[in-house]
Short mmCIF file of C-alpha atoms in Angstrom, two decimals:
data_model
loop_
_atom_site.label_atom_id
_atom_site.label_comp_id
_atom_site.label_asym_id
_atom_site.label_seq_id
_atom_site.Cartn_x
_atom_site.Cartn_y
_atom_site.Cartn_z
CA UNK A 1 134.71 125.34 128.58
CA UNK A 2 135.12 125.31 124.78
CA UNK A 3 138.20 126.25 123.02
CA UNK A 4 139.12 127.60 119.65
CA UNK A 5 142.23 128.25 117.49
CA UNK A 6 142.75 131.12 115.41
CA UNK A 7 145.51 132.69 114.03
CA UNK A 8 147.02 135.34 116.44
CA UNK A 9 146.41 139.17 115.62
CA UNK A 10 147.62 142.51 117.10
CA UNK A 11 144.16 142.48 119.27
CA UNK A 12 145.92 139.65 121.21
CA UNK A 13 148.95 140.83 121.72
CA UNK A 14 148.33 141.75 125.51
CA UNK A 15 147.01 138.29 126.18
CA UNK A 16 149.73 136.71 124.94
CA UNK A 17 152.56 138.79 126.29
CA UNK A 18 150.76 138.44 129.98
CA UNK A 19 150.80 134.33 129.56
CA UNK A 20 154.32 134.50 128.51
CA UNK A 21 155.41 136.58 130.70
CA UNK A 22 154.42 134.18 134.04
CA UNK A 23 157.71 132.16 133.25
CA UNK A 24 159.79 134.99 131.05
CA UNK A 25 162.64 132.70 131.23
CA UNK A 26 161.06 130.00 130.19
CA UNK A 27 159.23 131.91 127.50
CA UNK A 28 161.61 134.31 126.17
CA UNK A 29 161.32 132.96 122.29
CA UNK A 30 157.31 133.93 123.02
CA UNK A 31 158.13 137.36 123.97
CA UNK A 32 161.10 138.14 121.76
CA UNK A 33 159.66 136.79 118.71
CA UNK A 34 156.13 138.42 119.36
CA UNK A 35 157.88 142.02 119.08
CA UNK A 36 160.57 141.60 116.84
CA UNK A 37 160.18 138.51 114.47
CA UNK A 38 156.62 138.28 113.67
CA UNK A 39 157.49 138.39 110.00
CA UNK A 40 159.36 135.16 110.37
CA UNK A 41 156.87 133.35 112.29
CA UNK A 42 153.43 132.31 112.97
CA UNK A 43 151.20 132.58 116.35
CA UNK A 44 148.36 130.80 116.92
CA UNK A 45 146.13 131.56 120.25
CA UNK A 46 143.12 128.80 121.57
CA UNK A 47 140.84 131.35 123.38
CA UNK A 48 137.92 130.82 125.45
CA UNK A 49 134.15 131.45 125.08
CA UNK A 50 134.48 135.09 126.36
CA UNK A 51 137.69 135.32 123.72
CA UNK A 52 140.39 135.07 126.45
CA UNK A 53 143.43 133.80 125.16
CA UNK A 54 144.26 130.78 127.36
CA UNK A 55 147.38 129.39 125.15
CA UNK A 56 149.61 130.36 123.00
CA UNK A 57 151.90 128.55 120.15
CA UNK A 58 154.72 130.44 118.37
CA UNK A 59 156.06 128.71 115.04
CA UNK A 60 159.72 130.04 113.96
CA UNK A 61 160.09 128.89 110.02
CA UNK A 62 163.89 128.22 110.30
CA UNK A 63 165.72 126.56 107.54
CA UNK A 64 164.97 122.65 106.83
CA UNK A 65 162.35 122.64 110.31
CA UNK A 66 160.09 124.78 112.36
CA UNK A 67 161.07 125.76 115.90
CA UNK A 68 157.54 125.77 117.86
CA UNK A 69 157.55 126.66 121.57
CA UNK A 70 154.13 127.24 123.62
CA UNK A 71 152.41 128.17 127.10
CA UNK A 72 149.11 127.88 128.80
CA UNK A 73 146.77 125.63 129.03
CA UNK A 74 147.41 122.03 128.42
CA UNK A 75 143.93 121.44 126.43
CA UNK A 76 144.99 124.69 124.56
CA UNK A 77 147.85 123.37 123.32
CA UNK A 78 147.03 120.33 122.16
CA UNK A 79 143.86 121.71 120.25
CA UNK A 80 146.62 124.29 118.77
CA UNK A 81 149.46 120.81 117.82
CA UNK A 82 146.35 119.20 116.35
CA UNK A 83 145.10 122.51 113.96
CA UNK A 84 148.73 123.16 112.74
CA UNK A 85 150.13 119.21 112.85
CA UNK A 86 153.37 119.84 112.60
CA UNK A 87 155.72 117.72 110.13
CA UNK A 88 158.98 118.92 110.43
CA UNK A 89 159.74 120.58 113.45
CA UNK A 90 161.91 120.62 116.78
CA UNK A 91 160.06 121.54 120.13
CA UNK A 92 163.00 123.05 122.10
CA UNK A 93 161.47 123.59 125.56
CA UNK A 94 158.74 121.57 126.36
CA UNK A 95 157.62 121.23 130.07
CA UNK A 96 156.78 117.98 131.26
CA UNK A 97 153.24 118.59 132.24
CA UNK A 98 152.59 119.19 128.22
CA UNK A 99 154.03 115.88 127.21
CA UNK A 100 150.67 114.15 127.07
CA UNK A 101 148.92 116.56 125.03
CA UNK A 102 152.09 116.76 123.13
CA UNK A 103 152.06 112.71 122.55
CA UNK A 104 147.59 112.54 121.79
CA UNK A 105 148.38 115.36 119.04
CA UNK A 106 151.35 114.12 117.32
CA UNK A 107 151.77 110.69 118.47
CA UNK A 108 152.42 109.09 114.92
CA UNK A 109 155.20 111.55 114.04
CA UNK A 110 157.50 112.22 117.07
CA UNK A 111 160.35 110.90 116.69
CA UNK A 112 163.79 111.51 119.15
CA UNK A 113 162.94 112.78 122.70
CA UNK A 114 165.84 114.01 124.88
CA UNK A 115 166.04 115.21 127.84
CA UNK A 116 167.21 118.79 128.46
CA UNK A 117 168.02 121.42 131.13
CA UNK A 118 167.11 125.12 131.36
CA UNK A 119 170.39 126.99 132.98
CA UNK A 120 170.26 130.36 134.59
CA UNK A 121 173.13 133.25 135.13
CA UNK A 122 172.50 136.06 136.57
CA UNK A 123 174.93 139.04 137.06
CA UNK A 124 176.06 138.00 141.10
CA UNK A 125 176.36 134.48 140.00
CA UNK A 126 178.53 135.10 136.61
CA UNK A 127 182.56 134.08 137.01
CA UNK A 128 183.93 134.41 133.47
CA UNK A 129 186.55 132.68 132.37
CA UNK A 130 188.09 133.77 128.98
CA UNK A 131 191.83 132.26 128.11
CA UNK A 132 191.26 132.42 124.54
CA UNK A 133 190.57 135.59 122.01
CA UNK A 134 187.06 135.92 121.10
CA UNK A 135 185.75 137.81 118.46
CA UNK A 136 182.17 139.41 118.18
CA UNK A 137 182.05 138.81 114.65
CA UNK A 138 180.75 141.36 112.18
CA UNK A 139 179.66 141.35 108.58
CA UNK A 140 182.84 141.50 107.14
CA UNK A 141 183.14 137.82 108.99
CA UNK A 142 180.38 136.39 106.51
CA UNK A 143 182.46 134.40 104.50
CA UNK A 144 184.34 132.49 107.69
CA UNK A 145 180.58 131.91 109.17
CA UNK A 146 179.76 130.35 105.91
CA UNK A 147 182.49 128.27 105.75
CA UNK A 148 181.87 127.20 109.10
CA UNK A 149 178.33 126.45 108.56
CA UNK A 150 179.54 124.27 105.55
CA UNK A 151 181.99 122.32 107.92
CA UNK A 152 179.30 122.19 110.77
CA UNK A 153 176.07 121.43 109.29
CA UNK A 154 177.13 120.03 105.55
CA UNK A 155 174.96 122.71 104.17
CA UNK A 156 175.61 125.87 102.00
CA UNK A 157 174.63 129.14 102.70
CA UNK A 158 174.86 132.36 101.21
CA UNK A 159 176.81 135.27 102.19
CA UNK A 160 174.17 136.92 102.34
CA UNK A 161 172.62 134.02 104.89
CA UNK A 162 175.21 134.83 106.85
CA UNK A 163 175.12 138.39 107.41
CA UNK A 164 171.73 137.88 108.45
CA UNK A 165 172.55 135.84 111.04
CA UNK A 166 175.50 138.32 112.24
CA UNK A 167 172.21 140.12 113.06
CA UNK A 168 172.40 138.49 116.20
CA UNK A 169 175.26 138.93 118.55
CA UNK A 170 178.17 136.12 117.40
CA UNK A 171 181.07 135.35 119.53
CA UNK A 172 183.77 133.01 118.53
CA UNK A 173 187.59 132.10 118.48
CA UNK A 174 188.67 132.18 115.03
CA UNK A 175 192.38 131.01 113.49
CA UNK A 176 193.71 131.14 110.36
CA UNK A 177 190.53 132.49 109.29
CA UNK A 178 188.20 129.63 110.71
CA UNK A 179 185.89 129.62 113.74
CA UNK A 180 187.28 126.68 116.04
CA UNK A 181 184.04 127.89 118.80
CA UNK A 182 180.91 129.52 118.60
CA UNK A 183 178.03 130.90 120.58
CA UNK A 184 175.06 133.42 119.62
CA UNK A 185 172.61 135.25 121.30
CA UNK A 186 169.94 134.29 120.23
CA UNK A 187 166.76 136.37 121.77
CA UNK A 188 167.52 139.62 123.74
CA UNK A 189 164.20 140.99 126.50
CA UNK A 190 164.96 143.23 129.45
CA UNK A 191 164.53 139.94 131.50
CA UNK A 192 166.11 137.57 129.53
CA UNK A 193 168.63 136.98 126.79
CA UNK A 194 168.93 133.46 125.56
CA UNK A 195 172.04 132.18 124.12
CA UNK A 196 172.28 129.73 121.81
CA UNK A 197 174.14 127.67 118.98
CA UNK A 198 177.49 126.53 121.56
CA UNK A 199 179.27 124.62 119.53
CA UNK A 200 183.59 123.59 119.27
CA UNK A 201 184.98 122.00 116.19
CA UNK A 202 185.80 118.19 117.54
CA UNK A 203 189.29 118.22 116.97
CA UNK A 204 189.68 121.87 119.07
CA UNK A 205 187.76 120.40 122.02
CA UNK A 206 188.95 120.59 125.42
CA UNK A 207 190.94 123.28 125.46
CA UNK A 208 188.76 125.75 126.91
CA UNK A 209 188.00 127.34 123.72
CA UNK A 210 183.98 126.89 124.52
CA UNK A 211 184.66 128.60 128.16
CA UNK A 212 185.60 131.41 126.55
CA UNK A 213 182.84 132.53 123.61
CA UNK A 214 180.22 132.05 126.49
CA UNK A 215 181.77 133.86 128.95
CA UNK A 216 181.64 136.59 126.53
CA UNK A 217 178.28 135.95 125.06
CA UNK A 218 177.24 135.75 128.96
CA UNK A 219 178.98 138.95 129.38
CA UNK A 220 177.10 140.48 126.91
CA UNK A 221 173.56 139.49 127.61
CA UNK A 222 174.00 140.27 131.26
CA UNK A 223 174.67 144.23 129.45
CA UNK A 224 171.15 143.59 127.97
CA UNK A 225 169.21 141.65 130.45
CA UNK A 226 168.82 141.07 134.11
CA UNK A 227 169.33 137.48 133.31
CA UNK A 228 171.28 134.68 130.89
CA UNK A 229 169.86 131.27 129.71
CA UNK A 230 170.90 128.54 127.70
CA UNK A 231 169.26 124.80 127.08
CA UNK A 232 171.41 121.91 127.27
CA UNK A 233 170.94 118.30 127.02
CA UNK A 234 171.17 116.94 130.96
CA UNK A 235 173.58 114.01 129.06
CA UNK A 236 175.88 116.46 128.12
CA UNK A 237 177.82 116.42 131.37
CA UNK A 238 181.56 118.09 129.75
CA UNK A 239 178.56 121.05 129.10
CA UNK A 240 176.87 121.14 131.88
CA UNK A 241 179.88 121.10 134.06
CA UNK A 242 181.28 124.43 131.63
CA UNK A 243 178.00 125.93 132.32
CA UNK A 244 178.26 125.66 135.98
CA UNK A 245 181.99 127.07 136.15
CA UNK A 246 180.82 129.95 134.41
CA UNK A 247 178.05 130.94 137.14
CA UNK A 248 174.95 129.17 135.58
CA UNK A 249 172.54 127.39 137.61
CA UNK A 250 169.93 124.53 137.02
CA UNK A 251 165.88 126.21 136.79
CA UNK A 252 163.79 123.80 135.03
CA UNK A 253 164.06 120.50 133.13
CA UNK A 254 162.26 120.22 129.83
CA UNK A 255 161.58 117.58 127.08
CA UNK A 256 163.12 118.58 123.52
CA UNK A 257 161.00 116.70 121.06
CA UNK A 258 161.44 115.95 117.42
CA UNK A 259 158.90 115.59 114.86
CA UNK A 260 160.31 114.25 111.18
CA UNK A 261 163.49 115.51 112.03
CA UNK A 262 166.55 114.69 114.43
CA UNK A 263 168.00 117.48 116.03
CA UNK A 264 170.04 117.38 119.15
CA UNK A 265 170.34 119.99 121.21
#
């Protein structure tokens, strides 16, 4: 069977949605992005002789890197990683079984490989824990969310930056007008809502502070979804152990792969 790679248009849109939607918690970027973000990102689709779509790659142009996620087959995806050779990108959720096709495309250019776990809550599972006040910031927050972005990633944004991404559900503790914890929601489907972006200020650490922004942000996507995920690296043990107190539960471990960037998750 021969394969080729196109750029992904509405006429695929079924195809797509039914390959992603085999493993919706594993492919929840796929499906979120494909009906709400398409402006911000490109699909690409390797499809068979009869024009079958058979895999599927979703690029997210995010600031500084692309975010590329994928599903289908393995020959699919490797003929899509060698049409759109990616240079600076993070791979957030790769399954094992693509690793090879993943390592023949960009062999020369991957850099840091770490190993990650998808987590799981669902609504009988979830036991929040909240000791702190969290805030679901709003716009009027922009300026704190900048600043916070300055002190996290060394890197300016706008106000205007951050309004945008107040778009997405933000929950944090804030004091004296700075966010000490963070976590977002990142992608919202009716079976999935993916949270995202966990992160403490070092010097605030251990004090619960993280318990508490995702036991709300898990409160809230459990309101839009039948089910919460999160990544996060199987090293990370102080985070895996706060993910399992809150209700979450081990479904599938993944690669997150690096190419001419560094980016832990």
């Amino acid at each position: 069977m021969t394969l080729k790679v196109v750029e992904a248009a509405d006429r695929y849109g079924d195809d797509i949605l039914r390959l992603a939607k085999l493993d919706p918690v594993l492919n929840v970027f796929i499906i979120y992005d494909w009906m709400n973000l398409r402006d911000k990102c490109s699909f690409y689709v390797a499809l068979d002789d009869s024009g079958r779509v058979k895999a599927v790659c979703m690029i997210y142009h995010d600031r500084g890197f692309d975010s590329i996620v994928f599903c289908g087959s393995e020959k699919g995806v490797e003929m899509i990683l060698d049409h759109v050779k990616p240079v600076r990108a993070v791979m957030p959720m790769v399954e094992f079984k693509y690793m090879k096709a993943v390592s023949r495309s960009l062999s020369r250019n991957i850099g840091s490989v770490y190993d990650c776990m998808l987590m799981v809550c669902s609504r009988d599972l979830f036991k929040p824990k909240v000791r702190h006040r969290v805030l679901k910031l709003e716009d009027r927050h922009a300026n704190i969310l900048r600043s916070f972005w300055v002190e996290k990633r060394g890197r300016e944004i706008s106000v205007e930056d951050a309004k945008e991404l107040l778009g997405k559900p933000t929950f944090a503790v804030v004091s004296g007008g700075r966010i000490l914890s963070i976590a977002n929601i990142l992608a919202v489907t009716s079976d999935v809502s993916m949270i995202g972006g966990v992160y403490t200020v070092p010097e605030f650490r251990g004090r619960g502070l993280a318990t508490s922004v995702v036991s709300k942000a898990t409160e809230e996507a459990l309101k839009l979804s039948r089910l919460s995920t999160l990544v996060v690296r199987s090293e990370n043990l102080p985070a895996v152990r706060l993910y399992r107190k809150v209700g979450y539960e081990p479904y599938k471990r993944l690669k997150w792969v690096c190419v001419g960037v560094d980016v832990k998750p």
